[in-house]
PDB file of C-alpha atoms in Angstrom:
ATOM      1  CA  UNK A   1      -6.073  15.637  -4.733  1.00 82.00           C
ATOM      2  CA  UNK A   2      -3.422  18.305  -5.221  1.00 85.00           C
ATOM      3  CA  UNK A   3      -3.803  19.323  -1.574  1.00 90.00           C
ATOM      4  CA  UNK A   4      -3.193  15.709  -0.504  1.00 92.00           C
ATOM      5  CA  UNK A   5      -0.118  15.539  -2.723  1.00 93.00           C
ATOM      6  CA  UNK A   6       1.212  18.690  -1.029  1.00 94.00           C
ATOM      7  CA  UNK A   7       0.656  17.155   2.398  1.00 95.00           C
ATOM      8  CA  UNK A   8       2.212  13.898   1.241  1.00 95.00           C
ATOM      9  CA  UNK A   9       5.296  15.642  -0.152  1.00 94.00           C
ATOM     10  CA  UNK A  10       5.918  17.358   3.187  1.00 94.00           C
ATOM     11  CA  UNK A  11       5.290  14.232   5.254  1.00 96.00           C
ATOM     12  CA  UNK A  12       7.474  11.980   3.088  1.00 96.00           C
ATOM     13  CA  UNK A  13      10.437  14.358   3.108  1.00 95.00           C
ATOM     14  CA  UNK A  14      10.137  15.678   6.643  1.00 95.00           C
ATOM     15  CA  UNK A  15       8.821  12.712   8.628  1.00 94.00           C
ATOM     16  CA  UNK A  16      10.223   9.765   6.694  1.00 92.00           C
ATOM     17  CA  UNK A  17      13.455  11.190   5.267  1.00 95.00           C
ATOM     18  CA  UNK A  18      14.221  13.860   7.887  1.00 94.00           C
ATOM     19  CA  UNK A  19      14.666  16.568   5.239  1.00 95.00           C
ATOM     20  CA  UNK A  20      13.016  19.925   5.955  1.00 94.00           C
ATOM     21  CA  UNK A  21      11.131  21.407   2.986  1.00 94.00           C
ATOM     22  CA  UNK A  22      10.828  25.094   2.181  1.00 94.00           C
ATOM     23  CA  UNK A  23       9.396  26.892  -0.838  1.00 93.00           C
ATOM     24  CA  UNK A  24      11.693  27.033  -3.866  1.00 93.00           C
ATOM     25  CA  UNK A  25      11.251  30.527  -5.234  1.00 89.00           C
ATOM     26  CA  UNK A  26      12.739  30.108  -8.704  1.00 90.00           C
ATOM     27  CA  UNK A  27      12.243  27.416 -11.297  1.00 91.00           C
ATOM     28  CA  UNK A  28      15.432  25.323 -11.572  1.00 91.00           C
ATOM     29  CA  UNK A  29      17.231  25.413 -14.915  1.00 91.00           C
ATOM     30  CA  UNK A  30      19.477  22.385 -14.518  1.00 93.00           C
ATOM     31  CA  UNK A  31      18.507  18.803 -15.277  1.00 96.00           C
ATOM     32  CA  UNK A  32      17.091  16.429 -12.716  1.00 97.00           C
ATOM     33  CA  UNK A  33      15.985  12.836 -12.391  1.00 98.00           C
ATOM     34  CA  UNK A  34      12.367  12.526 -13.458  1.00 97.00           C
ATOM     35  CA  UNK A  35       9.813   9.813 -12.694  1.00 98.00           C
ATOM     36  CA  UNK A  36       6.133   9.609 -13.658  1.00 96.00           C
ATOM     37  CA  UNK A  37       3.324   7.826 -11.847  1.00 96.00           C
ATOM     38  CA  UNK A  38      -0.233   7.760 -13.229  1.00 95.00           C
ATOM     39  CA  UNK A  39      -3.101   8.010 -10.740  1.00 94.00           C
ATOM     40  CA  UNK A  40      -6.840   8.485 -10.818  1.00 91.00           C
ATOM     41  CA  UNK A  41      -9.801   9.163  -8.575  1.00 84.00           C
ATOM     42  CA  UNK A  42     -13.473   8.566  -9.196  1.00 79.00           C
ATOM     43  CA  UNK A  43     -14.205  12.283  -8.981  1.00 76.00           C
ATOM     44  CA  UNK A  44     -11.125  13.672 -10.717  1.00 72.00           C
ATOM     45  CA  UNK A  45     -10.335  11.257 -13.531  1.00 81.00           C
ATOM     46  CA  UNK A  46      -6.860  10.349 -14.790  1.00 90.00           C
ATOM     47  CA  UNK A  47      -3.697  12.315 -14.050  1.00 92.00           C
ATOM     48  CA  UNK A  48       0.063  11.854 -13.971  1.00 95.00           C
ATOM     49  CA  UNK A  49       2.302  12.985 -11.122  1.00 95.00           C
ATOM     50  CA  UNK A  50       5.912  13.681 -11.994  1.00 96.00           C
ATOM     51  CA  UNK A  51       8.666  13.943  -9.416  1.00 96.00           C
ATOM     52  CA  UNK A  52      11.750  15.923 -10.464  1.00 97.00           C
ATOM     53  CA  UNK A  53      14.791  15.803  -8.197  1.00 97.00           C
ATOM     54  CA  UNK A  54      18.453  16.722  -8.533  1.00 96.00           C
ATOM     55  CA  UNK A  55      21.257  14.164  -8.173  1.00 96.00           C
ATOM     56  CA  UNK A  56      22.655  15.472  -4.832  1.00 95.00           C
ATOM     57  CA  UNK A  57      19.211  15.116  -3.253  1.00 95.00           C
ATOM     58  CA  UNK A  58      18.802  11.579  -4.613  1.00 95.00           C
ATOM     59  CA  UNK A  59      22.229  10.714  -3.228  1.00 96.00           C
ATOM     60  CA  UNK A  60      21.072  11.937   0.190  1.00 95.00           C
ATOM     61  CA  UNK A  61      17.909   9.816  -0.121  1.00 95.00           C
ATOM     62  CA  UNK A  62      20.163   6.866  -1.001  1.00 95.00           C
ATOM     63  CA  UNK A  63      22.198   7.407   2.174  1.00 95.00           C
ATOM     64  CA  UNK A  64      19.009   7.582   4.258  1.00 94.00           C
ATOM     65  CA  UNK A  65      17.071   4.670   2.757  1.00 93.00           C
ATOM     66  CA  UNK A  66      19.766   2.362   1.411  1.00 94.00           C
ATOM     67  CA  UNK A  67      22.800   3.303   3.536  1.00 94.00           C
ATOM     68  CA  UNK A  68      24.554   3.736   0.181  1.00 92.00           C
ATOM     69  CA  UNK A  69      26.957   6.692  -0.071  1.00 92.00           C
ATOM     70  CA  UNK A  70      27.880   6.365  -3.730  1.00 94.00           C
ATOM     71  CA  UNK A  71      24.921   4.881  -5.632  1.00 96.00           C
ATOM     72  CA  UNK A  72      25.326   3.935  -9.294  1.00 96.00           C
ATOM     73  CA  UNK A  73      23.118   5.388 -12.040  1.00 97.00           C
ATOM     74  CA  UNK A  74      20.690   2.470 -12.019  1.00 97.00           C
ATOM     75  CA  UNK A  75      20.147   2.911  -8.282  1.00 96.00           C
ATOM     76  CA  UNK A  76      19.527   6.655  -8.708  1.00 97.00           C
ATOM     77  CA  UNK A  77      16.999   5.978 -11.467  1.00 97.00           C
ATOM     78  CA  UNK A  78      15.237   3.371  -9.324  1.00 97.00           C
ATOM     79  CA  UNK A  79      15.227   5.784  -6.377  1.00 96.00           C
ATOM     80  CA  UNK A  80      13.578   8.513  -8.471  1.00 97.00           C
ATOM     81  CA  UNK A  81      10.773   6.097  -9.394  1.00 97.00           C
ATOM     82  CA  UNK A  82      10.491   4.856  -5.817  1.00 96.00           C
ATOM     83  CA  UNK A  83      10.299   8.426  -4.526  1.00 96.00           C
ATOM     84  CA  UNK A  84       7.385   9.089  -6.908  1.00 96.00           C
ATOM     85  CA  UNK A  85       5.739   5.893  -5.666  1.00 96.00           C
ATOM     86  CA  UNK A  86       6.317   6.867  -2.032  1.00 96.00           C
ATOM     87  CA  UNK A  87       4.827  10.362  -2.445  1.00 96.00           C
ATOM     88  CA  UNK A  88       1.785   9.387  -4.532  1.00 95.00           C
ATOM     89  CA  UNK A  89       1.245   6.210  -2.513  1.00 95.00           C
ATOM     90  CA  UNK A  90       1.216   8.252   0.681  1.00 95.00           C
ATOM     91  CA  UNK A  91      -1.289  10.655  -0.924  1.00 95.00           C
ATOM     92  CA  UNK A  92      -3.427   7.626  -1.836  1.00 94.00           C
ATOM     93  CA  UNK A  93      -3.396   6.578   1.823  1.00 94.00           C
ATOM     94  CA  UNK A  94      -4.420  10.108   2.865  1.00 94.00           C
ATOM     95  CA  UNK A  95      -7.233  10.000   0.288  1.00 92.00           C
ATOM     96  CA  UNK A  96      -8.392   6.634   1.605  1.00 92.00           C
ATOM     97  CA  UNK A  97      -8.531   8.080   5.138  1.00 93.00           C
ATOM     98  CA  UNK A  98     -10.960  10.679   3.722  1.00 92.00           C
ATOM     99  CA  UNK A  99     -13.038   8.065   1.856  1.00 92.00           C
ATOM    100  CA  UNK A 100     -11.761   9.274  -1.523  1.00 90.00           C
ATOM    101  CA  UNK A 101     -11.020   6.213  -3.664  1.00 89.00           C
ATOM    102  CA  UNK A 102      -7.745   6.558  -5.538  1.00 91.00           C
ATOM    103  CA  UNK A 103      -5.835   4.232  -7.829  1.00 93.00           C
ATOM    104  CA  UNK A 104      -2.126   4.507  -8.632  1.00 94.00           C
ATOM    105  CA  UNK A 105      -0.085   2.697 -11.246  1.00 95.00           C
ATOM    106  CA  UNK A 106       3.532   1.622 -11.391  1.00 95.00           C
ATOM    107  CA  UNK A 107       6.020   4.506 -11.421  1.00 96.00           C
ATOM    108  CA  UNK A 108       8.390   4.821 -14.346  1.00 97.00           C
ATOM    109  CA  UNK A 109      11.749   6.537 -14.568  1.00 98.00           C
ATOM    110  CA  UNK A 110      11.424   9.088 -17.388  1.00 97.00           C
ATOM    111  CA  UNK A 111      15.009  10.297 -17.745  1.00 97.00           C
ATOM    112  CA  UNK A 112      17.354  13.079 -16.710  1.00 98.00           C
ATOM    113  CA  UNK A 113      16.022  16.347 -18.064  1.00 97.00           C
ATOM    114  CA  UNK A 114      15.162  19.950 -17.256  1.00 96.00           C
ATOM    115  CA  UNK A 115      11.911  20.538 -15.411  1.00 94.00           C
ATOM    116  CA  UNK A 116       9.133  20.561 -18.016  1.00 91.00           C
ATOM    117  CA  UNK A 117       6.503  23.274 -18.278  1.00 88.00           C
ATOM    118  CA  UNK A 118       2.783  22.673 -18.040  1.00 83.00           C
ATOM    119  CA  UNK A 119       0.349  21.331 -15.486  1.00 82.00           C
ATOM    120  CA  UNK A 120       0.481  22.335 -11.845  1.00 91.00           C
ATOM    121  CA  UNK A 121       3.994  22.557 -10.456  1.00 94.00           C
ATOM    122  CA  UNK A 122       4.764  22.509  -6.741  1.00 93.00           C
ATOM    123  CA  UNK A 123       8.327  23.670  -6.055  1.00 95.00           C
ATOM    124  CA  UNK A 124      10.112  22.889  -2.818  1.00 95.00           C
ATOM    125  CA  UNK A 125      13.650  23.185  -1.567  1.00 94.00           C
ATOM    126  CA  UNK A 126      15.461  20.649   0.585  1.00 92.00           C
ATOM    127  CA  UNK A 127      19.067  21.147   1.566  1.00 86.00           C
ATOM    128  CA  UNK A 128      19.376  24.076  -0.829  1.00 89.00           C
ATOM    129  CA  UNK A 129      18.199  22.053  -3.872  1.00 93.00           C
ATOM    130  CA  UNK A 130      14.849  22.305  -5.617  1.00 94.00           C
ATOM    131  CA  UNK A 131      12.460  19.381  -5.814  1.00 96.00           C
ATOM    132  CA  UNK A 132       9.361  19.552  -7.992  1.00 96.00           C
ATOM    133  CA  UNK A 133       6.086  17.703  -8.057  1.00 96.00           C
ATOM    134  CA  UNK A 134       4.076  18.271 -11.226  1.00 95.00           C
ATOM    135  CA  UNK A 135       0.526  17.163 -11.850  1.00 94.00           C
ATOM    136  CA  UNK A 136      -0.843  16.914 -15.370  1.00 92.00           C
ATOM    137  CA  UNK A 137      -4.352  15.856 -16.312  1.00 85.00           C
ATOM    138  CA  UNK A 138      -7.667  16.188 -14.532  1.00 73.00           C
ATOM    139  CA  UNK A 139      -6.113  16.997 -11.138  1.00 61.00           C
ATOM    140  CA  UNK A 140      -3.800  19.760 -12.401  1.00 55.00           C
TER     141      UNK A 140
END
């Protein structure tokens, strides 16, 4: 499933948001908006995907999706959760295309915090800001 999440991350940012992704070479130290979304597959068991994104990137996503230039905190928090839903939901669709049953749950905003350690961490850069996708559990 991690390979489908990688594909999904690229397709969501590049095709749907028009933001080119590149590898992020160093782990970010600043805080970012964090959202969790549990998912499971029959073969892989239960896992949690966490999307970590910095405020300037979320503001750009707000401009693209909501036509909102100056979103309030509640909107940014909702966008972080929706971004997690978009990425994992797209991976679920990719899994379905490959006859791999997958179930996702409701995303939840987890707070503004530094990127946590543990699990598998995929680091990308968009517009000179790091974005992380972490997977903890059976799929890590």
